[in-house]
Amino acid sequence: MTTPHLTLKSTFGFDKFRPGQDEIIAEIMAGRNVLAVMPTGAGKSLCYQVPALLFDRVSVVISPLVALMDNQVAGLRANGVEVACIHSGQSRDTNIAQWRRVVSGEAKLLYLSPERLMSPRMMAAMTRLSPAMFVIDEAHCVSKWGPAFRPEYAQLEQLKTEFPDAIIAAFTATADSATRDDIANILFNGKGQIIIHGFDRPNLSLAINAKTDRKLQLTRFMENMRGQSGIVYALSRKNTEEFAAHLVAAGHKALPYHAGLDAQLRFDTQERFMAEDGMVIVATIAFGMGIDKPDIRFVYHTNLPSSLEAYYQEIGRAGRDGDAAVTALCYGLDDVRMRRQFIMNDGAGSDHQNRELRRLDALLSYCEASTCRRQVMLAYFGEDAKPCGNCDNCETPPEMIDATQPLQHILTTIKDTGARFGQAHIIAVARGADTERIRQFGHQNTKGYGKAKAIGSPYLQGLIRQALASGHIAMDIERFGALTITPKGQAVLSGHATYACKVIAATKTRQRAAHQHSKITAKKTLSERDAELLSRLKAKRMDIARSLGKPAFIVFSDATLIDMAQKRPDNPDAMLDVSGVGTVKYEKFGPAFLELINSRD
Ligand code: ADP
Ligand code: MG
Ligand code: ZN
């Protein structure tokens, strides 16, 4: 009889489960529903793939993206797992052939999009098939409370009544506690376990920088990352191309990636990123989903992401191998305004808008936090933590100073100009600038005009960001980002309350990145000799992948090649001992790699 543990070794080639995996698998094997919340890269797929292989009847996996399904299916097939997949990107004939393999019992797993599953014909067919389990991947799409609600996913609520005997196993990397309860209710009336595991990624350093000059800040950051693989996120297609060109000019190996590029070019770019060392991708968020590269050493955001959930998912792509990785986010008030604008333009119901606005506020509070960032982040996901020692605030605790008077200058200016202007104009008035706009509105005659003359613009920008995060100032998007005064701000303005803020330093980026770099190089794990073998193993992988016309990860993951380079197996048993080498992959690729390792030494 096989067990989860034996399946893990023989099929996937892994020796042990990661934290959380065994617990989730035990729940499923005991026939209970679960909602598992684990961060990206934690290994959610195995949690349902292992039980699915042990069940007699088929398991149906619902996944929102064709690309994600294809990756999963290709990965499973490479391990010799019989799996079927039906989606609109395939011909009708292919889909029919796939369905036959399910009905015949050949395939233990069937990957489907939610709309396919919920079609009346498919539901009828499913009833005859009586699946052992329904797996809902990216389950946050079920909830209207989640950041990425999908109407097709909402229909999955019928599964619990249509298939009362089937186990429901749902997985997501991003759900706050209200969303988790909502998902569990929708999918299984709350009758099942919610298992939250391992949000902390201690090897990721966290840092936030105030935006001054985006290109310059990026260049400085990258100076310390030379030769490392990483992702730089930008918001617009134009920016990805601009920044990539800029990095290439500075001597980095960088490529842009966005949804507007030709599909083949996107595929090639992704392949190069997977296969080559030291490649930097400058991408919109279209890049990264389903990417499984263990040695991404940094993720750098040139803009504010949409929420903490999105941010954590994006930075979570770094350092999957457990070695130190650097993350940094560069943002300014114009980002906040743009994000707010996106939310308001979304046109969804006002409930949705309010939730998204609250999410943005949470992100902003995180950015302006003066305590350990990891604590703030983990608290948001419902986990307690001690100060981490691996974030900018832990390493250089921000000094708090009294800023009552400067804030009063700003508030006075907001008030006297009718709370109708954005930060640029407010700062210009407070600093006593001479602009056409000021003259046009006669703002040189307001009480606050020039009161903050002695204070630099970057300081005032930082002050306004903090006051926004602390709820002393609000931003009115319907009036183009006009700053307004909240009751809390009113109290400071009238002298009934004081205001303290972080000292605003513009030079933090550079010191921080340099410091992080020393950490990364210090943690380098491979000896020169192993690294040399690793690059030959990678070349071999590339050859094999090319000859098969498949992406490189189908052969072996980077983590597997690294383990192989270190263990230097010289016989079949030793090769099977390498993490990620299961029996089927051993048969397919083992001899070729053994030969390479033993060819010269
Ligand atoms: P998630 O869906 O949680 O983002 P995946 O299921 O894609 O993560 O897994 C991420 C990576 O971790 C994959 O390369 C997978 O092979 C690897 N992995 C999963 N479980 C284990 C394990 N027990 N031991 C070693 N590697 C594992
Ligand atoms: Mg996944
Ligand atoms: Zn910290």
CSV table of N, CA and C in Angstrom, one decimal, residues 23 33-37 177 180-185 188 190 192-196:
chain,number,residue,atom,x,y,z
A,23,GLU,N,0.0,18.1,7.4
A,23,GLU,CA,-1.2,18.4,8.2
A,23,GLU,C,-2.4,18.5,7.2
A,33,ASN,N,-13.1,18.5,4.6
A,33,ASN,CA,-12.9,19.7,3.8
A,33,ASN,C,-11.8,20.6,4.4
A,34,VAL,N,-11.1,21.2,3.6
A,34,VAL,CA,-10.1,22.2,4.1
A,34,VAL,C,-10.0,23.4,3.2
A,35,LEU,N,-9.7,24.5,3.9
A,35,LEU,CA,-9.2,25.7,3.2
A,35,LEU,C,-7.8,26.0,3.7
A,36,ALA,N,-6.8,25.8,2.8
A,36,ALA,CA,-5.4,26.0,3.2
A,36,ALA,C,-4.9,27.4,2.7
A,37,VAL,N,-4.4,28.2,3.6
A,37,VAL,CA,-3.9,29.4,3.3
A,37,VAL,C,-2.3,29.4,3.5
A,177,SER,N,-8.8,37.5,7.3
A,177,SER,CA,-9.6,36.6,8.0
A,177,SER,C,-11.1,36.6,7.6
A,180,ARG,N,-11.3,34.6,4.5
A,180,ARG,CA,-11.2,33.2,4.7
A,180,ARG,C,-12.5,32.6,5.2
A,181,ASP,N,-13.2,33.2,6.1
A,181,ASP,CA,-14.5,32.7,6.6
A,181,ASP,C,-15.5,32.7,5.5
A,182,ASP,N,-15.4,33.7,4.7
A,182,ASP,CA,-16.4,33.8,3.6
A,182,ASP,C,-16.2,32.7,2.6
A,183,ILE,N,-14.9,32.4,2.3
A,183,ILE,CA,-14.6,31.3,1.3
A,183,ILE,C,-15.1,29.9,1.9
A,184,ALA,N,-14.8,29.7,3.2
A,184,ALA,CA,-15.1,28.5,3.8
A,184,ALA,C,-16.7,28.3,3.9
A,185,ASN,N,-17.4,29.4,4.1
A,185,ASN,CA,-18.8,29.3,4.1
A,185,ASN,C,-19.4,29.0,2.7
A,188,PHE,N,-18.0,25.2,1.7
A,188,PHE,CA,-18.5,24.1,2.5
A,188,PHE,C,-19.2,24.4,3.7
A,190,GLY,N,-18.7,26.2,6.0
A,190,GLY,CA,-17.9,26.3,7.2
A,190,GLY,C,-17.6,25.0,7.8
A,192,GLY,N,-15.4,22.4,7.9
A,192,GLY,CA,-14.1,22.0,7.5
A,192,GLY,C,-13.1,22.8,8.2
A,193,GLN,N,-11.8,22.5,8.0
A,193,GLN,CA,-10.8,23.2,8.7
A,193,GLN,C,-10.2,24.3,7.8
A,194,ILE,N,-9.9,25.4,8.5
A,194,ILE,CA,-9.1,26.5,7.8
A,194,ILE,C,-7.7,26.3,8.4
A,195,ILE,N,-6.8,26.0,7.5
A,195,ILE,CA,-5.4,25.8,8.0
A,195,ILE,C,-4.5,26.9,7.4
A,196,ILE,N,-3.9,27.7,8.3
A,196,ILE,CA,-3.1,28.8,7.9
A,196,ILE,C,-1.7,28.4,8.2
